[in-house]
XYZ file of C-alpha atoms in Angstrom:
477
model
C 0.000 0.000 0.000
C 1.531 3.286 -0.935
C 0.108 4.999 1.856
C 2.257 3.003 4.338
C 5.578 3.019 1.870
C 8.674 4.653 3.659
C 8.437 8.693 3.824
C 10.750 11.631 4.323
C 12.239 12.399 7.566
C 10.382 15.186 7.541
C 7.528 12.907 7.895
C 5.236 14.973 11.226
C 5.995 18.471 9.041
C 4.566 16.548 5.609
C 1.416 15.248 7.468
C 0.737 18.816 9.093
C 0.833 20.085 5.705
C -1.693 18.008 4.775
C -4.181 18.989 7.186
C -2.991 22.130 6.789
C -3.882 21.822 3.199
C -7.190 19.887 3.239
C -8.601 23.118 5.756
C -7.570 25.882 2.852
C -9.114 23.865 0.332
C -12.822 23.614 2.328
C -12.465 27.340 3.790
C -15.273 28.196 1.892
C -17.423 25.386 3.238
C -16.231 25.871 6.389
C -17.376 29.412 6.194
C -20.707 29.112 4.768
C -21.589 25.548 7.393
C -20.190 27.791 10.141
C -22.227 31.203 9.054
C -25.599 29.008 8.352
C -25.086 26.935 11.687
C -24.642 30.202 13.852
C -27.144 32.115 12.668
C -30.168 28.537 12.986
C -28.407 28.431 16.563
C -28.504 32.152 17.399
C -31.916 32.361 15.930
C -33.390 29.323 17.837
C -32.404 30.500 21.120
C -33.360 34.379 20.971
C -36.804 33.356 19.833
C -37.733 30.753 22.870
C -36.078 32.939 25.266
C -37.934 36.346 24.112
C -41.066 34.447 24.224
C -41.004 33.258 27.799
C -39.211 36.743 28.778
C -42.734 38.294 27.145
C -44.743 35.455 28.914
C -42.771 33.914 31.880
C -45.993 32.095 32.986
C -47.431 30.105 29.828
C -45.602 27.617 27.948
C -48.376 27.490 25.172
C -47.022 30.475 22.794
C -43.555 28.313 22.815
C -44.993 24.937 22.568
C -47.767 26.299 19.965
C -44.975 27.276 18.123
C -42.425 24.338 17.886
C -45.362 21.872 17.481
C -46.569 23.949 14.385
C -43.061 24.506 13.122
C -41.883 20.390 13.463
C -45.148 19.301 11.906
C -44.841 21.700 9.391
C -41.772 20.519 8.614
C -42.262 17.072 8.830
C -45.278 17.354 5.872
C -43.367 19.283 3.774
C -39.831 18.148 4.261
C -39.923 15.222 1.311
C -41.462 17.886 -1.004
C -38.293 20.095 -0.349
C -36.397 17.127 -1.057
C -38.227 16.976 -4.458
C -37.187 20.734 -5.323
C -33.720 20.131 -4.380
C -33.111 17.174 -6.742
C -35.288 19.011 -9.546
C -33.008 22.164 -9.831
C -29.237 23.765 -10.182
C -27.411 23.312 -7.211
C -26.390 27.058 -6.363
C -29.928 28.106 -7.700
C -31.824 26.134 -5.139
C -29.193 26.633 -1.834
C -28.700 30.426 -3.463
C -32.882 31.008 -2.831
C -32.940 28.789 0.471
C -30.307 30.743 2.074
C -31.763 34.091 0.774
C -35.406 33.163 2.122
C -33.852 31.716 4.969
C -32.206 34.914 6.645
C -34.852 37.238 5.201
C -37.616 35.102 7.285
C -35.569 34.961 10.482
C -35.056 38.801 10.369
C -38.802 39.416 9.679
C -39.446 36.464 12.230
C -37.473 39.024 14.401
C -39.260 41.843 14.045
C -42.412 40.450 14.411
C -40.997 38.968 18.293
C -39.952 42.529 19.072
C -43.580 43.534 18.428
C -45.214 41.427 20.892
C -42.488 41.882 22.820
C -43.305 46.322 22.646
C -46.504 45.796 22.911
C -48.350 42.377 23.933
C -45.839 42.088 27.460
C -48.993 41.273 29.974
C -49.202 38.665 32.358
C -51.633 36.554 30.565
C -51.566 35.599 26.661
C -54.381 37.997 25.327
C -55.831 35.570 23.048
C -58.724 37.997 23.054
C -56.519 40.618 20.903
C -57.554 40.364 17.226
C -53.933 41.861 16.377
C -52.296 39.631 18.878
C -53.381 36.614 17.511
C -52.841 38.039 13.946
C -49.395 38.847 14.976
C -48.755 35.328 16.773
C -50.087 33.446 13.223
C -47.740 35.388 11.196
C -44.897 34.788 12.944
C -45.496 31.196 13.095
C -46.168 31.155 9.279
C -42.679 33.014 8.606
C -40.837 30.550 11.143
C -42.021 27.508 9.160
C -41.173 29.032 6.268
C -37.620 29.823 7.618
C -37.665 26.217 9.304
C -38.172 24.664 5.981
C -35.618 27.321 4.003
C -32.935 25.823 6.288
C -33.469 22.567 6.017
C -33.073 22.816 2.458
C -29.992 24.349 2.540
C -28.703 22.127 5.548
C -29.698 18.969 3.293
C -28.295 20.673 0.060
C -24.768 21.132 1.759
C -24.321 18.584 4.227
C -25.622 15.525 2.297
C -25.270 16.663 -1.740
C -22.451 19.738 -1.759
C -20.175 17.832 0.677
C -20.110 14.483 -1.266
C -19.907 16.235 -4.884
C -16.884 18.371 -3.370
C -14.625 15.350 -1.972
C -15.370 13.635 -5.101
C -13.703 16.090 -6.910
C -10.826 16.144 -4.650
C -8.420 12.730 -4.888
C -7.804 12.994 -1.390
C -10.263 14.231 0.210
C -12.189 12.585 3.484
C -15.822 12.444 3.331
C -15.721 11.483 6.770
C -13.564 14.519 8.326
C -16.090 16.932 5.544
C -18.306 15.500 7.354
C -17.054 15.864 10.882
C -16.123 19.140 10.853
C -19.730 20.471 9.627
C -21.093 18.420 12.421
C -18.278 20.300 15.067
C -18.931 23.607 13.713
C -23.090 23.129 14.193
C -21.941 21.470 17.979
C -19.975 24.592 18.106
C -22.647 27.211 17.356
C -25.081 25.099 19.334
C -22.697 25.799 22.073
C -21.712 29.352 21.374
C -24.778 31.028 19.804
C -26.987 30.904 23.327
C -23.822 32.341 25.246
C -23.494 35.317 22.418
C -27.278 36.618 22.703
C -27.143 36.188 26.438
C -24.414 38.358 26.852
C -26.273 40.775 24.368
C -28.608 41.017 26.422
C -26.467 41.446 29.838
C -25.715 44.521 28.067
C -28.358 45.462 25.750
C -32.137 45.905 25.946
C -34.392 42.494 25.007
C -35.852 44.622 21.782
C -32.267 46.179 20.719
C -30.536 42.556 20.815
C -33.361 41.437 18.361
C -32.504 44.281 16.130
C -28.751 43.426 16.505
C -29.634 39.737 15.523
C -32.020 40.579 12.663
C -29.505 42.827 11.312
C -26.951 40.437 11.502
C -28.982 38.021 9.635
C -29.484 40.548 6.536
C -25.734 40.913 6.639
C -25.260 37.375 6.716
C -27.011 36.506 3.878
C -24.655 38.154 1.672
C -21.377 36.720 3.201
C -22.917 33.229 2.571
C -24.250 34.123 -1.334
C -21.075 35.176 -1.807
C -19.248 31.904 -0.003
C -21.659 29.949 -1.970
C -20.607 31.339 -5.057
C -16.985 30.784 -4.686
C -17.563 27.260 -3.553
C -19.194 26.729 -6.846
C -16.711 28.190 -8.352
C -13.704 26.961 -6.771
C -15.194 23.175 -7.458
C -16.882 23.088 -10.637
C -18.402 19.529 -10.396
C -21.474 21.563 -8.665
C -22.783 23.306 -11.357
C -22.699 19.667 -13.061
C -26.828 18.965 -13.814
C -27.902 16.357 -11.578
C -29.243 13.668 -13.419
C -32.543 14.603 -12.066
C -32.494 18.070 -13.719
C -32.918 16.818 -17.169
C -35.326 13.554 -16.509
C -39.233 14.118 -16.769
C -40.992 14.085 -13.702
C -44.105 13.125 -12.592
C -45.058 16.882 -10.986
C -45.816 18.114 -15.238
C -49.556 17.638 -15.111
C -51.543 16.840 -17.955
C -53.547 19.795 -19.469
C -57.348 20.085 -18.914
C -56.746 16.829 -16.104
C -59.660 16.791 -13.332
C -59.696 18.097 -9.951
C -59.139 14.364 -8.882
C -56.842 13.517 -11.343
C -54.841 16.372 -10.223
C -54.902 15.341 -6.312
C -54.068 11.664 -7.113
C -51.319 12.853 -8.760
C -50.214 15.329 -6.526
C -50.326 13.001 -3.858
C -47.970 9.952 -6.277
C -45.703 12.929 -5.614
C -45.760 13.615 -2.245
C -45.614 9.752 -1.716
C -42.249 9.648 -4.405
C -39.376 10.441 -1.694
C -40.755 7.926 0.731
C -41.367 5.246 -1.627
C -37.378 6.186 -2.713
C -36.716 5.950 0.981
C -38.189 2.975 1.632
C -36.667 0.820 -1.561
C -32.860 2.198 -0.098
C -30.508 -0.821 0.805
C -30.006 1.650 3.618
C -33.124 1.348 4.990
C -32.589 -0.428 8.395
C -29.433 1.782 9.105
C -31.239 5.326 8.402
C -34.380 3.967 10.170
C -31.681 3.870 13.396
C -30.679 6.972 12.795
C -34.816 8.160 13.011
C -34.970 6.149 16.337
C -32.135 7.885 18.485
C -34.452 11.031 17.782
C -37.032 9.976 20.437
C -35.864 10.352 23.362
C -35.806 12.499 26.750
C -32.488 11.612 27.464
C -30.720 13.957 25.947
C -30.565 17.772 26.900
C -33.452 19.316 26.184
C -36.581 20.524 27.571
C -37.676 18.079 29.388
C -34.842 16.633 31.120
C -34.175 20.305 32.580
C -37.613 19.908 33.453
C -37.105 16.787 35.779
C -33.531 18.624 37.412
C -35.151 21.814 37.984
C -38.490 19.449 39.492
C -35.320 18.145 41.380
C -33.850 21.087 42.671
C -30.744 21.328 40.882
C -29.426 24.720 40.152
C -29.450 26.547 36.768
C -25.696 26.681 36.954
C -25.150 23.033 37.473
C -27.793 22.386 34.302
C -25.822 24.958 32.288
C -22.784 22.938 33.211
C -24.435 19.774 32.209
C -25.161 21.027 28.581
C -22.225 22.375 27.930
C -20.422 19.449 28.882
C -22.656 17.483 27.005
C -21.729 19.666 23.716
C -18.337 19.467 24.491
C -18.182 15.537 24.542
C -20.152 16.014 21.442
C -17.739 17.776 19.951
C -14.761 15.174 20.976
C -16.907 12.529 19.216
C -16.395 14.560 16.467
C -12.955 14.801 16.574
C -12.022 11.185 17.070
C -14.884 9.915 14.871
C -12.439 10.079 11.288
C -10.090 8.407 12.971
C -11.784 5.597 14.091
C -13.179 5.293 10.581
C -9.450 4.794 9.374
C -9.045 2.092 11.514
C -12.342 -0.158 11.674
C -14.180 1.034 8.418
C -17.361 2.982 8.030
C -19.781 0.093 9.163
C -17.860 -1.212 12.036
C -17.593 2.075 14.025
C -21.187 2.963 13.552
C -21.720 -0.409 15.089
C -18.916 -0.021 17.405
C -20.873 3.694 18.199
C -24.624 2.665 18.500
C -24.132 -0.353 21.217
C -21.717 1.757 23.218
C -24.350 4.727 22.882
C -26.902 1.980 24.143
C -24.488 0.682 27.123
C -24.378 3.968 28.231
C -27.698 5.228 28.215
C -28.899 1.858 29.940
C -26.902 2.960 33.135
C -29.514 5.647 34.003
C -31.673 2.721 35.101
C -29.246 2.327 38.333
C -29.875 5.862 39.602
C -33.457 6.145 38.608
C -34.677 2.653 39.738
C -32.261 0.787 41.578
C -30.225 3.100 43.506
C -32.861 6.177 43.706
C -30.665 7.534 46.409
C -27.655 8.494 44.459
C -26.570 12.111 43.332
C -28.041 13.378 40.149
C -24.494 12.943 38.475
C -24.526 9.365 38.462
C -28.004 9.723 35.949
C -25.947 12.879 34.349
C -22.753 11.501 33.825
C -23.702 8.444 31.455
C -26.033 10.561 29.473
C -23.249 13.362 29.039
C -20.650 10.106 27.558
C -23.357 9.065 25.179
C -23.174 12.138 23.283
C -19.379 11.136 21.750
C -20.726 7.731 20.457
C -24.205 9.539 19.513
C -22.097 12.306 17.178
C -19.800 9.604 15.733
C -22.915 7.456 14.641
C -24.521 10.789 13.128
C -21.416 10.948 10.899
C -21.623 7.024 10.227
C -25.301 7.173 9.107
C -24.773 10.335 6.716
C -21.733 9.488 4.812
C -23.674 5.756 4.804
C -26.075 7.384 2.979
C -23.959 9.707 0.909
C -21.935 7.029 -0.365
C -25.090 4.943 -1.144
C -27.818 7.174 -2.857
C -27.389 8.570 -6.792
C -27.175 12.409 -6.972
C -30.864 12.390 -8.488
C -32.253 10.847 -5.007
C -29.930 12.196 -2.800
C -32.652 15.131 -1.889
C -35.827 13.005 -1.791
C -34.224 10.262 0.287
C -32.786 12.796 2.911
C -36.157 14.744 2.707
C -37.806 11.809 3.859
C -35.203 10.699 6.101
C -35.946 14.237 7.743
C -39.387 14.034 8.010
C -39.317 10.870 9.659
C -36.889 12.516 11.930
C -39.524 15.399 12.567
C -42.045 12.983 13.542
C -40.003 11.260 16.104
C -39.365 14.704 17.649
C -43.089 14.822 18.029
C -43.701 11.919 18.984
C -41.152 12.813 21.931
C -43.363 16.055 22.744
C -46.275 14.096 22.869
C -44.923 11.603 24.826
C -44.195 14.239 27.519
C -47.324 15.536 27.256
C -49.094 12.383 28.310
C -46.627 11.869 31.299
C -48.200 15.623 32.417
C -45.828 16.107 35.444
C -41.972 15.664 35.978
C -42.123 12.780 38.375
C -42.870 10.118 35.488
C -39.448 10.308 33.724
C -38.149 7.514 35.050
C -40.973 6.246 32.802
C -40.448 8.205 29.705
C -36.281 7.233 30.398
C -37.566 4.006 29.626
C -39.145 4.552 26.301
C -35.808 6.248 25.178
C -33.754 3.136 26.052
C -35.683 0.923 24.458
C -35.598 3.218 21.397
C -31.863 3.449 21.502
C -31.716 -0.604 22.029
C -34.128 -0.871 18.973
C -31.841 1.502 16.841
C -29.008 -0.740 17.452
C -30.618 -3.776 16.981
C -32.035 -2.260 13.485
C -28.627 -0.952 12.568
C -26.870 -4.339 13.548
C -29.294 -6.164 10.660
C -28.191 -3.888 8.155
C -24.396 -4.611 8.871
C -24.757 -8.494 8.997
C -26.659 -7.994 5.671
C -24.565 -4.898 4.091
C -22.039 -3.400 5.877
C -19.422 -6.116 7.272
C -17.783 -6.906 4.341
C -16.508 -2.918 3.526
C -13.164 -2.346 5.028
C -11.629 1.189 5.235
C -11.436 2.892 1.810
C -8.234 4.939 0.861
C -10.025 8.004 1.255
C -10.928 7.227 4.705
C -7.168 5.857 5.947
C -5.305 8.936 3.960
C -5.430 11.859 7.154
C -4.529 9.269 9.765
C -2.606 6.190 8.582
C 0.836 6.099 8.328
């Protein structure tokens, strides 16, 4: 194997040249993953927190709002797919991104007016403008929900692939790890930044800040886009897809029911594409890991605050869950070099699953033990967790043609949307913090299911692919 041939003393200064060199040739991506990740992040935050700053005693505005936004997105997400296959690359991320920060910035202003104006105690659902004000802004966030999604799909599962294909030696699996540590990054980062904008800025001028920001934004990533386009011009290569007839070209003077049985072949198109994928059982573990309560989130700072931990010991706790994330994502390529693509996911999803079944001592067996002992093993589960998100997308990447790539990830999304859901829902049937023991156990059994599912794909299609060149070059000797 030439890659493990003798080399030049110089041997440490060659192989920091090389990492050196694969960062300046994916600045661009970098960039634009890092801008698009910060702003989702940034965005995300401000607008949960300025709601329950406006109304600290209902959680209905907030809940109203993700519900709407998650099944919004779940409907719609394999249609996006659709759009994304169907047109130019740049064209499609080039109007996402655009539509994107334009809907967060008037999602923006429309906060900052019920925040100058609608600030009671109660929700006046009795206020014509109020509610007028409250649909709109829902409206806009879906549409900004669904904007990013595309682009986040676009990049991360199409852009990434078509731009280590056109580089002999690049790794799809470090591409792919460092988009997933920048988003851990700005997950990390972007709720720090607009709380310390507003330790020294009113609530309503930090939303102008952000919204302006946004505007600004959307020019450095146009422009990032562009160059990446440039810079690698396999993207502006048509996508088989582009040129191939679809379905979506109705017949001329077709009936009303003609039309709806058609439109709904369509809708159906990107799951029945999902469903026929030799990746099936491996994506469908990736869906799983996405209901759960064991992770941080809203509920789980639910059950520690119902438990009378401090809001600096919970901060601590996600942060040092993001930062483990992060790690996963640093150690994740390299553990692809060694085992192969299919063997760490499966090396990732059962230690994920060990992990997360330890929360049964402190919750059930030994209910008597600090809150760190049910803290600890969920904070560890986020390396493996981050290292079998990288597994599952370059599994797909390196499996679906460029024409499907959109609908199958669509779906995959949607599916992933309805699992969140499903999680909310779950929580609202518990109705009070004292039954997560109970919903703990739905998430391990998830988690166990996910690696059972994933484990039938390998023994069918994954143990028999060792580590490809591409995957050894950054690490082996």
């Amino acid at each position: 194997n030439k890659l493990t041939q003798t080399k030049a003393p110089n041997k440490m200064y060659q192989e920091s040249g090389k990492i050196e060199g694969f960062f300046k040739r994916h600045y661009f991506l970098y960039c634009s993953s890092f801008l698009s990740s910060w702003g989702d992040r940034v965005w995300d935050y401000a607008l949960y927190l300025s709601l329950s700053l406006v109304f600290p005693d209902s959680l209905i505005v907030p809940s109203l709002y993700a519900l709407t936004v998650t099944a919004s997105t779940m409907f719609f997400a394999s249609w996006v797919g659709r759009v994304i296959d169907t047109y130019p690359r740049l064209m499609i991320i080039s109007v996402s991104t655009a539509i994107q920060n334009i809907m967060v910035a008037g999602a923006l202003g429309l906060i900052l007016v019920i925040h100058l104006y609608y600030k009671t105690a109660s929700v006046p659902w009795d206020d014509a403008w109020f509610v007028f004000t409250l649909v709109t802004l829902i409206i806009v966030g879906c549409v900004a929900d669904l904007a990013s999604m595309a682009t986040r799909i676009g990049i991360n599962k199409d852009w990434v692939v078509v731009i280590s294909e056109s580089q002999n030696h690049a790794s799809l699996s470090e591409l792919n790890a460092m988009v997933t540590r920048l988003s851990l990054i700005c997950k990390v980062a972007g709720p720090v930044f607009f709380s310390l904008l507003l330790e020294g800025l009113s609530v309503s001028t930090a939303l102008i800040v952000i919204a302006i920001w946004n505007v600004v934004s959307a020019f450095f990533e146009l422009f990032l886009l562009v160059k990446m386009n440039s810079h690698f011009p396999m993207l502006g290569k048509p996508k088989a897809s582009e040129t191939m007839p679809t379905s979506s070209i109705r017949s001329e003077g077709s009936s009303v029911k003609q039309s709806i049985h058609e439109y709904l072949l369509e809708i159906w198109e990107p799951y029945q594409k999902y469903f026929s994928q030799t990746i099936l059982f491996a994506s469908l573990a990736y869906v799983l890991l996405y209901l759960t309560v064991l992770a941080p989130g809203a509920l789980i700072i639910n059950y520690l605050t119902y438990l009378n931990m401090g809001p600096l010991e919970i901060a601590v706790f996600q942060a040092t869950s993001a930062c483990v994330g992060v790690f996963g994502t640093m150690i994740g390529p390299y553990m692809i070099s060694q085992f192969g693509l299919a063997k760490t996911g499966m090396i990732s999803i059962w230690t994920q699953t060990i992990l997360v079944c330890c929360v049964i001592f402190p919750l059930y067996i030994w209910k008597g033990l600090n809150l760190w002992f049910l803290l600890v093993p969920i904070i560890l589960s986020r390396a493996p967790l981050w290292i079998f998100d990288i597994i599952e997308v370059q599994i797909l990447q390196d499996s679906i043609s460029d024409q499907d790539r959109g609908k199958v990830n669509g779906a995959e999304y949607s599916l992933t949307c309805l699992m969140t859901l499903l999680s909310y829902a779950i929580g609202l049937i518990a109705g009070t913090p004292d039954k997560f023991p109970l919903l703990s156990l739905v998430s391990i059994s998830c988690v166990g299911l996910a690696a059972l599912l994933f484990t039938f794909w390998y023994l069918r299609h994954g143990h028999t692919k060792p580590p490809t060149e591409e995957e050894t070059h950054l690490f082996k000797d």
